[in-house]
Coordinates of C-alpha atoms and ligand atoms in Angstrom, one line a residue:
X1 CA 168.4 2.6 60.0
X2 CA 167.6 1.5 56.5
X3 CA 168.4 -2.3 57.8
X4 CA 165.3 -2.4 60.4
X5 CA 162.1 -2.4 60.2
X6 CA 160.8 1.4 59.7
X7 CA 159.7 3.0 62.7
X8 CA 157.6 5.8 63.9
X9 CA 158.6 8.7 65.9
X10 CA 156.7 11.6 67.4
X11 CA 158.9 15.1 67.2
X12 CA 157.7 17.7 70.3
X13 CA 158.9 20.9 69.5
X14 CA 159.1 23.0 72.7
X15 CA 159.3 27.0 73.1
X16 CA 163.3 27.5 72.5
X17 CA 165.5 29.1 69.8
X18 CA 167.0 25.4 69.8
X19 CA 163.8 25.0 67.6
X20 CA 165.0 25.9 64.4
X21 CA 167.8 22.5 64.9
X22 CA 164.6 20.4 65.4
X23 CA 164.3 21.1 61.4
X24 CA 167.4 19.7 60.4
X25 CA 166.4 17.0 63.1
X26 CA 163.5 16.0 61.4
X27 CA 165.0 15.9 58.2
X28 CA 167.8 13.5 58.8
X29 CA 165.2 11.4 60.8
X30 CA 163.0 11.0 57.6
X31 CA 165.8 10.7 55.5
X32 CA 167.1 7.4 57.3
X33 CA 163.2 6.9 57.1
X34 CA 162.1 7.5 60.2
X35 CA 158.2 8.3 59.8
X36 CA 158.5 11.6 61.8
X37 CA 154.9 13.0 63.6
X38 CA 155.4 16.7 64.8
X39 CA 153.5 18.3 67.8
X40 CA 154.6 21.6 68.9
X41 CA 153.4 23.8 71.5
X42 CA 152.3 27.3 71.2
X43 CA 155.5 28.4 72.0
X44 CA 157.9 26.6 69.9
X45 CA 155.5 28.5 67.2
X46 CA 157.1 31.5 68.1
X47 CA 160.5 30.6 67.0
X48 CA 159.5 28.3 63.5
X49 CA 156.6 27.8 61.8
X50 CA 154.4 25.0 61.2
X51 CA 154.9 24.9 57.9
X52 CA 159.0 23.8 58.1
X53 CA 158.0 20.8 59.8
X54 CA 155.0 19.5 57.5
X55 CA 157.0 20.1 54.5
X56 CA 160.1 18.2 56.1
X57 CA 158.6 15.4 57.4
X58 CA 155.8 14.9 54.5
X59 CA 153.0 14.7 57.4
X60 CA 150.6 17.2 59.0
X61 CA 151.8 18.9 62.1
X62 CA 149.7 19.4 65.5
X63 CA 149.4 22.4 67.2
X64 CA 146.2 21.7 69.0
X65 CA 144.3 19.5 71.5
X66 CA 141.4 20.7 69.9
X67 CA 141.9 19.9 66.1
X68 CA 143.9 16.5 65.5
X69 CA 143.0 14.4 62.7
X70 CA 141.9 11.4 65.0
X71 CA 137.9 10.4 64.3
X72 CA 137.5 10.2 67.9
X73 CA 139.0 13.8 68.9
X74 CA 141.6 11.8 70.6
X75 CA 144.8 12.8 69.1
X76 CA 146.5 12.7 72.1
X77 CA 146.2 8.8 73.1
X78 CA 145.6 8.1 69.3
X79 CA 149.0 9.2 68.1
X80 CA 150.8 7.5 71.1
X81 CA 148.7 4.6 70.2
X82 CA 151.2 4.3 66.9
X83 CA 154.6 6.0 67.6
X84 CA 157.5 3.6 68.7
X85 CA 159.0 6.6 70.7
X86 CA 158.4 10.2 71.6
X87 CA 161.0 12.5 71.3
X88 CA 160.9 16.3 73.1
X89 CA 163.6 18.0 71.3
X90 CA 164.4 20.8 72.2
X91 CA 163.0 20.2 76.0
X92 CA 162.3 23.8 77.6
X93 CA 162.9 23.7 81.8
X94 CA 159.0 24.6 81.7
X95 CA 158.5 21.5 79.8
X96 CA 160.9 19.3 82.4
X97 CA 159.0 21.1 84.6
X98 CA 155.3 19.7 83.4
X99 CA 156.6 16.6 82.7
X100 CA 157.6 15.8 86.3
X101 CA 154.1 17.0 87.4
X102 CA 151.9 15.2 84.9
X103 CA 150.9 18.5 83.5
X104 CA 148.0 17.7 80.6
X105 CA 146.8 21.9 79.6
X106 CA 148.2 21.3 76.1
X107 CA 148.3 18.2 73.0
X108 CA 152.4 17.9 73.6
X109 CA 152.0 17.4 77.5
X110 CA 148.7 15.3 77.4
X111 CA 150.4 12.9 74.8
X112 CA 153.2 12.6 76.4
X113 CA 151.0 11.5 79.6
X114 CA 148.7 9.0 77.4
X115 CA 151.5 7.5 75.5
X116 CA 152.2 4.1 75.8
X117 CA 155.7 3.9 74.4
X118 CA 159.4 5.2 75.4
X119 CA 160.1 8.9 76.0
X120 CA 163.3 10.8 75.1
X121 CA 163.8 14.3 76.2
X122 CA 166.7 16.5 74.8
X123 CA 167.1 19.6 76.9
X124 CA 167.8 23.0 75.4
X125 CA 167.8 26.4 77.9
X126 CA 170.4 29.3 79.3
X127 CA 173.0 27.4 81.0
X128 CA 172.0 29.2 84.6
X129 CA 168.5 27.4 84.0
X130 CA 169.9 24.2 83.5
X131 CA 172.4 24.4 86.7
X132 CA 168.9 25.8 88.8
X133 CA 168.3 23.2 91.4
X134 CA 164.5 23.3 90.6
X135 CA 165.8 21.8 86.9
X136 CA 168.2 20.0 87.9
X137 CA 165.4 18.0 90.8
X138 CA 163.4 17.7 87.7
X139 CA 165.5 15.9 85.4
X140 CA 166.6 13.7 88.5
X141 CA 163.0 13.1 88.6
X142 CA 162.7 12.5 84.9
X143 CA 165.1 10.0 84.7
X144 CA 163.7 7.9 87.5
X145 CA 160.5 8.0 85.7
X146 CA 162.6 6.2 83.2
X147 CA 162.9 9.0 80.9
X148 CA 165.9 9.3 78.6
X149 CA 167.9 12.0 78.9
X150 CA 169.9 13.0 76.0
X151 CA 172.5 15.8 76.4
X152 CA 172.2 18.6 76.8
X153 CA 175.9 20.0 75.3
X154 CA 178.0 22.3 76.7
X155 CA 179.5 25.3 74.7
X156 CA 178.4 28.6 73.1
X157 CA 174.7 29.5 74.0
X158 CA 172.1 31.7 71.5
X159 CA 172.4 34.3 74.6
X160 CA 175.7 34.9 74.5
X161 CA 176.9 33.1 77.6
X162 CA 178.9 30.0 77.6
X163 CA 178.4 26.8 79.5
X164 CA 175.7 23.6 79.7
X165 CA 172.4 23.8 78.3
X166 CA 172.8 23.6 74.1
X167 CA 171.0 21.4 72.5
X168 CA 172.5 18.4 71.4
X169 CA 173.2 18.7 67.2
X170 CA 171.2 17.2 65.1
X171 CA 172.8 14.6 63.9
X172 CA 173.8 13.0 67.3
X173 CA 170.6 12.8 68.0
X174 CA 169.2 11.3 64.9
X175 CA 172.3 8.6 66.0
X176 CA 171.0 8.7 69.3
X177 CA 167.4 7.7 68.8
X178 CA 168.2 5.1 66.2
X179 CA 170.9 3.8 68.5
X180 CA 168.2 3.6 71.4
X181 CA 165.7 1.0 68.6
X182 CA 168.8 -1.3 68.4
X183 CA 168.6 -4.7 70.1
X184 CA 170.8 -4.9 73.2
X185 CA 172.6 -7.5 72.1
X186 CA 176.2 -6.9 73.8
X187 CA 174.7 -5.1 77.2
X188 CA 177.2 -4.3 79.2
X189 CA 180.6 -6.1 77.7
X190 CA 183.5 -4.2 77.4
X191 CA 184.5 -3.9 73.6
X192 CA 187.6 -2.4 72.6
X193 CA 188.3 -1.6 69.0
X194 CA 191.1 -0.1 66.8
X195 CA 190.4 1.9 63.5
X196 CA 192.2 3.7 60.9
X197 CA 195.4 3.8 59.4
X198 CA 198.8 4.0 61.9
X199 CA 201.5 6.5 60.3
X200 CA 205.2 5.8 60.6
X201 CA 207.5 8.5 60.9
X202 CA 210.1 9.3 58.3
X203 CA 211.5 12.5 59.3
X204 CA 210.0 15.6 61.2
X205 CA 207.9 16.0 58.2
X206 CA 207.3 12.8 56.5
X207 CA 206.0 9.8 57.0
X208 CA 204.3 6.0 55.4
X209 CA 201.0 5.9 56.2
X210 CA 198.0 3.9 54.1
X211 CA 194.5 4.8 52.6
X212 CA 192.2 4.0 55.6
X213 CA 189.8 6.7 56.1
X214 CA 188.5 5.1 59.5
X215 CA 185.1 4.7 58.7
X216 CA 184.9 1.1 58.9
X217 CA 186.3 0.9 62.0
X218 CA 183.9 3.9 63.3
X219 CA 181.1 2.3 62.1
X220 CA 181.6 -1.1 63.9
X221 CA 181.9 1.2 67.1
X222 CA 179.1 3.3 66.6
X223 CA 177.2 -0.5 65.9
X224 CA 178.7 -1.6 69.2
X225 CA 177.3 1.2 71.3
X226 CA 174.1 0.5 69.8
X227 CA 174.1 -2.6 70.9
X228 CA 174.6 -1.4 74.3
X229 CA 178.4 -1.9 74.7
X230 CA 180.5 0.1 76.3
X231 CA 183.2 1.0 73.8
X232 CA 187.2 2.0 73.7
X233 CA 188.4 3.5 70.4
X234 CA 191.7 3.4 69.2
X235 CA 192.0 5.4 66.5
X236 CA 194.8 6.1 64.1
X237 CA 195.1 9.6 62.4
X238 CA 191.4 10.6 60.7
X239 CA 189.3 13.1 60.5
X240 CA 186.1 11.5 61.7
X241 CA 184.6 12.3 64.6
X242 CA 184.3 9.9 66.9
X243 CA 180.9 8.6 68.6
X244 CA 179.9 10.5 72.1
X245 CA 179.5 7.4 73.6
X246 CA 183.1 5.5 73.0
X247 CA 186.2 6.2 75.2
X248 CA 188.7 7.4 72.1
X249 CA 192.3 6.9 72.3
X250 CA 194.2 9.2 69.6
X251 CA 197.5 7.2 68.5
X252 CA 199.8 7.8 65.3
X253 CA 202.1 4.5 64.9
X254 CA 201.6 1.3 65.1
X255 CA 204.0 0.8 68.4
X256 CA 201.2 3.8 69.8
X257 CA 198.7 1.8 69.1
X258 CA 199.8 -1.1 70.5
X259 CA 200.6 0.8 74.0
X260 CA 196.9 2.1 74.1
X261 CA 195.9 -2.0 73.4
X262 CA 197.5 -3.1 76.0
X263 CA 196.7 -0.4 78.5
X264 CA 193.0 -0.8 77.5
X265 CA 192.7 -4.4 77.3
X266 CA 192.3 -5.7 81.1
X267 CA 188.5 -6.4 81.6
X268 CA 187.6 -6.3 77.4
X269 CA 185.0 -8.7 76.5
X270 CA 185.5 -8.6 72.8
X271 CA 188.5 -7.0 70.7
X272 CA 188.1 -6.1 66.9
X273 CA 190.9 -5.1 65.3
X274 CA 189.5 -2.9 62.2
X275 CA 192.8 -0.9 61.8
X276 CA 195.0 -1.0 58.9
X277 CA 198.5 -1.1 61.0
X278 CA 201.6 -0.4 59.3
X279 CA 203.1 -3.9 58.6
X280 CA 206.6 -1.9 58.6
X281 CA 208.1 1.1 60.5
X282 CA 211.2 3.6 59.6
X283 CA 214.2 2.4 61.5
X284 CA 216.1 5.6 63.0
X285 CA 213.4 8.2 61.8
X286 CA 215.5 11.4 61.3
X287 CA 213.7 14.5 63.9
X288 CA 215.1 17.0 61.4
X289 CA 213.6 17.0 57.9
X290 CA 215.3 15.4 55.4
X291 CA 217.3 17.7 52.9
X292 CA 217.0 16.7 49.0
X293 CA 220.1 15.7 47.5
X294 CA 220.7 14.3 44.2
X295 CA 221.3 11.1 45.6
X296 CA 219.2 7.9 46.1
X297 CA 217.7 7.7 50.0
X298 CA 217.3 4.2 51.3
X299 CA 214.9 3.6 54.2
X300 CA 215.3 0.9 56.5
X301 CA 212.0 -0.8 57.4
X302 CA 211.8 -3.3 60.0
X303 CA 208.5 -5.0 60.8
X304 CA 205.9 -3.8 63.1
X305 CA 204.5 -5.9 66.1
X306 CA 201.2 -7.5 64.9
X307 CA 198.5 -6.1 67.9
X308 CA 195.9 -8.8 67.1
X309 CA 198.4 -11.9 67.4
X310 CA 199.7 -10.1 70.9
X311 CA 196.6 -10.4 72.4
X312 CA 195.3 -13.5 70.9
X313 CA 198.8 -14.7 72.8
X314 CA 197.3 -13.3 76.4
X315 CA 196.7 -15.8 78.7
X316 CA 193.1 -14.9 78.8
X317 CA 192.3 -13.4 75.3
X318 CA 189.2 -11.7 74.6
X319 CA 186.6 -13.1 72.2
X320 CA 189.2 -11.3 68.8
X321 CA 187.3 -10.6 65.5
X322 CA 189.8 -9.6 63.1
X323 CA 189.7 -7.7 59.5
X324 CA 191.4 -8.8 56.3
X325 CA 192.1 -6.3 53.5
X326 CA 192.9 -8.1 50.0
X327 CA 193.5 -7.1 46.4
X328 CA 192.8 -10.8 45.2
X329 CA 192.0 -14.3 46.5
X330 CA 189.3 -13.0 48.9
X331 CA 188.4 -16.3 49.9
X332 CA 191.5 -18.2 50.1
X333 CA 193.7 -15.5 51.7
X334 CA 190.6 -14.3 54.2
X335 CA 190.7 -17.8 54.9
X336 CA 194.2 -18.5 55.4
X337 CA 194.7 -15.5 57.6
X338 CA 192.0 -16.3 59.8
X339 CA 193.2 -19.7 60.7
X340 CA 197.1 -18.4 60.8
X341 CA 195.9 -15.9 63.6
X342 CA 193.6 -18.7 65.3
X343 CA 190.5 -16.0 65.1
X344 CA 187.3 -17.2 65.9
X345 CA 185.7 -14.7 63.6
X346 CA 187.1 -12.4 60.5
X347 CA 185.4 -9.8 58.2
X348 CA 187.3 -9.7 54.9
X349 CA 186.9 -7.2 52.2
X350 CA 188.4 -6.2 49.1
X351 CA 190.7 -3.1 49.0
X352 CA 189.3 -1.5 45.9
X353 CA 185.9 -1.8 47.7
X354 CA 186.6 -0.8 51.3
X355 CA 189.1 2.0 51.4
X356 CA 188.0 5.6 52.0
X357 CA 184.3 4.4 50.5
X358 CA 181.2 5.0 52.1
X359 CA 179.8 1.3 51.1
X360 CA 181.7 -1.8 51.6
X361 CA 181.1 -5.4 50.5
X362 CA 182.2 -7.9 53.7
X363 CA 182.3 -11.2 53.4
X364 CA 182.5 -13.3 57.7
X365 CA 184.8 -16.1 57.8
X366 CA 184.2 -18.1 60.9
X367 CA 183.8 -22.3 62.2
X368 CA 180.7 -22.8 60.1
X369 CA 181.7 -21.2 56.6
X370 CA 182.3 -18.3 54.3
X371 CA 178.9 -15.5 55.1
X372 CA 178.8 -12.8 52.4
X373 CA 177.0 -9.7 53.2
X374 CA 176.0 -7.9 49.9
X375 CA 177.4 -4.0 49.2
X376 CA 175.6 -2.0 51.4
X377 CA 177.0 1.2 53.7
X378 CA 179.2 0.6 56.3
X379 CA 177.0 0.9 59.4
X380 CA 174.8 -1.5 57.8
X381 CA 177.7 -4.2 57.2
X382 CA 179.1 -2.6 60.9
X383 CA 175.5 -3.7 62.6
X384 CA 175.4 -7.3 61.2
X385 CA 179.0 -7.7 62.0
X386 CA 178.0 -7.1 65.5
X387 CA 174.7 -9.4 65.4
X388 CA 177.6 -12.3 63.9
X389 CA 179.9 -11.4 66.9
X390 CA 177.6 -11.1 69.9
X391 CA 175.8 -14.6 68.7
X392 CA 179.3 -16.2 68.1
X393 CA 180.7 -14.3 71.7
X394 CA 177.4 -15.7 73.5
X395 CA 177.9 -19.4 72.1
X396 CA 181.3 -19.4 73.4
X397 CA 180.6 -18.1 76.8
X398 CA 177.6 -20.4 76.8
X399 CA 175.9 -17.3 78.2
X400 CA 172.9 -17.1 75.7
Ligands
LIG501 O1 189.1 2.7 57.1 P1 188.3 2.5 55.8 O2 188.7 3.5 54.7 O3 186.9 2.5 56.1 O4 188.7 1.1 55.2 C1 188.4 -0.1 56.0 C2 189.5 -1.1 55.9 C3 189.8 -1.6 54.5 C4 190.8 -0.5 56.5 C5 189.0 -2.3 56.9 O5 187.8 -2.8 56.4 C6 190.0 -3.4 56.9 O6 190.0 -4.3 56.1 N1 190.9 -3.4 58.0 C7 192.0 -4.3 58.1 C8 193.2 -3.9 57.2 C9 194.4 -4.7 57.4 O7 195.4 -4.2 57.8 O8 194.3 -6.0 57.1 P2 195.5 -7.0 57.2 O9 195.1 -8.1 56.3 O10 196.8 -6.4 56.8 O11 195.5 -7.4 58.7 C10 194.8 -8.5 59.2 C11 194.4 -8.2 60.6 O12 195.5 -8.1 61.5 C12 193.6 -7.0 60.8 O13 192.5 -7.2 61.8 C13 194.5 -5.9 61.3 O14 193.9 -4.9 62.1 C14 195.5 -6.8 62.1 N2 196.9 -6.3 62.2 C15 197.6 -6.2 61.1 C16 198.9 -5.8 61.2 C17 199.5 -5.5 62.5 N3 200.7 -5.1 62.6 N4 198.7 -5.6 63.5 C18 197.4 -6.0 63.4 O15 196.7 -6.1 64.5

């Protein structure tokens, strides 16, 4: 978020043991500096107090139709008036339930009625009050209000049954309201994208692998699915977890990962190939593990197929953005890569910068020139990688 202009959000906190998430909710809002407004009802009082949320999010918290700070008594329309989005999280089926009648008896519900501005709701209840028909009308309702929906999760539930109705966590949501600011600027293209390292097989055991963490390549997705894409990961061993949103395709070597290219690439739009693929595989991998001996062990490497120059080669490429990782020479070898693999657009960066870090330093190669993007962390560089791509992608298509 820190690379938009800062925007303000009003938090309702509903009646629900969910509530106590809302806390950590409102703290990673305010800490990606989100200005952050809490209204709760009477019930969500019952389950947190007051007090959590004001010294959270630095700001008074509103209980009341009766007392808000406005001059003219009208807290309701007044804080509407100044919030870029409300957010009802957690959403209790009695809330839904007002919601789709226009209910105004408290300050959440008659805000919410007044406001002037985008509503989110993030549903939190027993999973047999979610499935209820009566809900499930209601949040059919909702939605054709033009309502966003968010969740809820499936899983584990604070009375010990299982199924639909948990909250979505925290931090998917924070993601998922910053995510919903973001200017559409790829709506609807089809982007496929391949992250992390690949790992080449040694033996049973062992294996040559590289120090790509995947969170480049994870960042450029989550940055596309802000910008309204719909996204396919290919991902190469991590332990990130991948965005809600993207179709993710697990693969281990370099031969995977080109398998899961080609299967996915019929229909892409735009192809960004952010993974650090294994330039060199194990010829005749041994399935057993390899004994120690005294003796010297030669590998055999033979070169991997290059998944970026294959589809460039398709008869109908995909707009192809490409990544360069050097140790030296930025400039020259970005440069030189770019124009060996005929790529319209290529995000270089320097190895002891990029790999495994949270910030990165990018510099775009593309037709008009060398664009460096100062350090910053890598959903930042991720978002203006994207803005770079989708003007380049619409220039080409002559569609904007
Ligand atoms: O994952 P992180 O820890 O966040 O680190 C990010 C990163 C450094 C891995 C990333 O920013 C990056 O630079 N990725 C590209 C790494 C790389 O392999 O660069 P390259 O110069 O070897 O390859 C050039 C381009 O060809 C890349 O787009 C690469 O994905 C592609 N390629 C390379 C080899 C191959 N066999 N097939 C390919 O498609």
């Amino acid at each position: 978020m820190n690379d938009i202009v800062k925007k303000r959000l009003i938090l309702g906190v509903t009646g629900g043991v969910a509530a106590y998430k809302a806390a950590e909710l409102t703290r990673l809002l305010v800490k990606n500096g989100v200005e952050v407004r809490v209204v709760m009802t009477e019930a969500a009082r019952h389950f947190v107090a007051p007090a959590t949320f004001q010294a959270l999010s630095g700001q008074p918290v509103l209980t009341d139709l009766w007392d808000g700070p406005a001059a003219n008594g009208m807290a309701h329309i007044e804080l509407t008036r100044h919030a870029d989005a409300v957010l009802i999280a957690p959403a209790s089926a009695d809330f839904l339930a007002k919601l789709v009648h226009g209910a105004a008896d408290d300050l959440l519900s008659t805000l919410c009625l007044a406001r002037a501005c985008p509503l989110l709701v993030a549903p939190a209840m027993n999973r047999e009050m979610w499935d209820n028909p009566a809900t499930q009308r209601n949040v059919a309702q909702l939605k054709r209000d033009g309502v966003v929906i968010i969740g809820p999760d499936s899983g584990a539930q604070a009375c010990g049954e299982t199924g639909p109705g948990r909250m979505v966590e925290p931090a998917t949501l924070a993601e998922d309201v910053e995510s919903y600011w973001h200017p559409k600027l790829l709506a609807g293209k089809r982007v496929l994208i391949t992250a992390g390292p690949t790992f080449e097989a040694i033996d049973a055991v062992r294996g040559i692998t590289n120090l790509s963490s995947g969170k480049m390549g994870y960042a450029v997705a989550r940055a596309a699915i802000e910008a309204g894409a719909e996204v396919t990961l290919v991902s190469g061993p991590t332990c990130l977890t991948p965005p809600t949103a993207a179709k993710t395709l697990s693969v281990t070597s370099a031969q995977q990962m080109l398998e899961a290219v080609n299967k996915e690439i019929a229909g892409t739009d735009i192809f960004i190939s952010v993974a650090a693929v294994a330039d060199y595989y194990v010829l005749n991998p041994s399935e057993q593990k390899i004994k120690k001996d005294a003796h010297i062990l030669t590998l055999e490497l033979a070169p991997n197929p290059d998944i970026v120059a294959n589809v460039m080669n398709l008869p109908n490429p995909p707009f192809c953005v490409g990544f360069a990782a050097e140790s030296e020479n930025l400039y020259e070898f970005a440069e030189m890569k770019r124009k060996r693999k005929r790529l319209p657009l290529l995000a270089a960066n320097l190895v002891q910068d990029a790999l495994g870090s949270e910030d990165n330093e990018l510099t775009l190669f593309d037709d008009d020139g060398a664009h460096p993007l100062p350090r910053a962390p890598k959903i930042v560089l991720a978002r203006q990688l994207i803005a770079r791509t989708a003007k380049l992608y619409h220039k080409e298509k002559g569609s904007k």
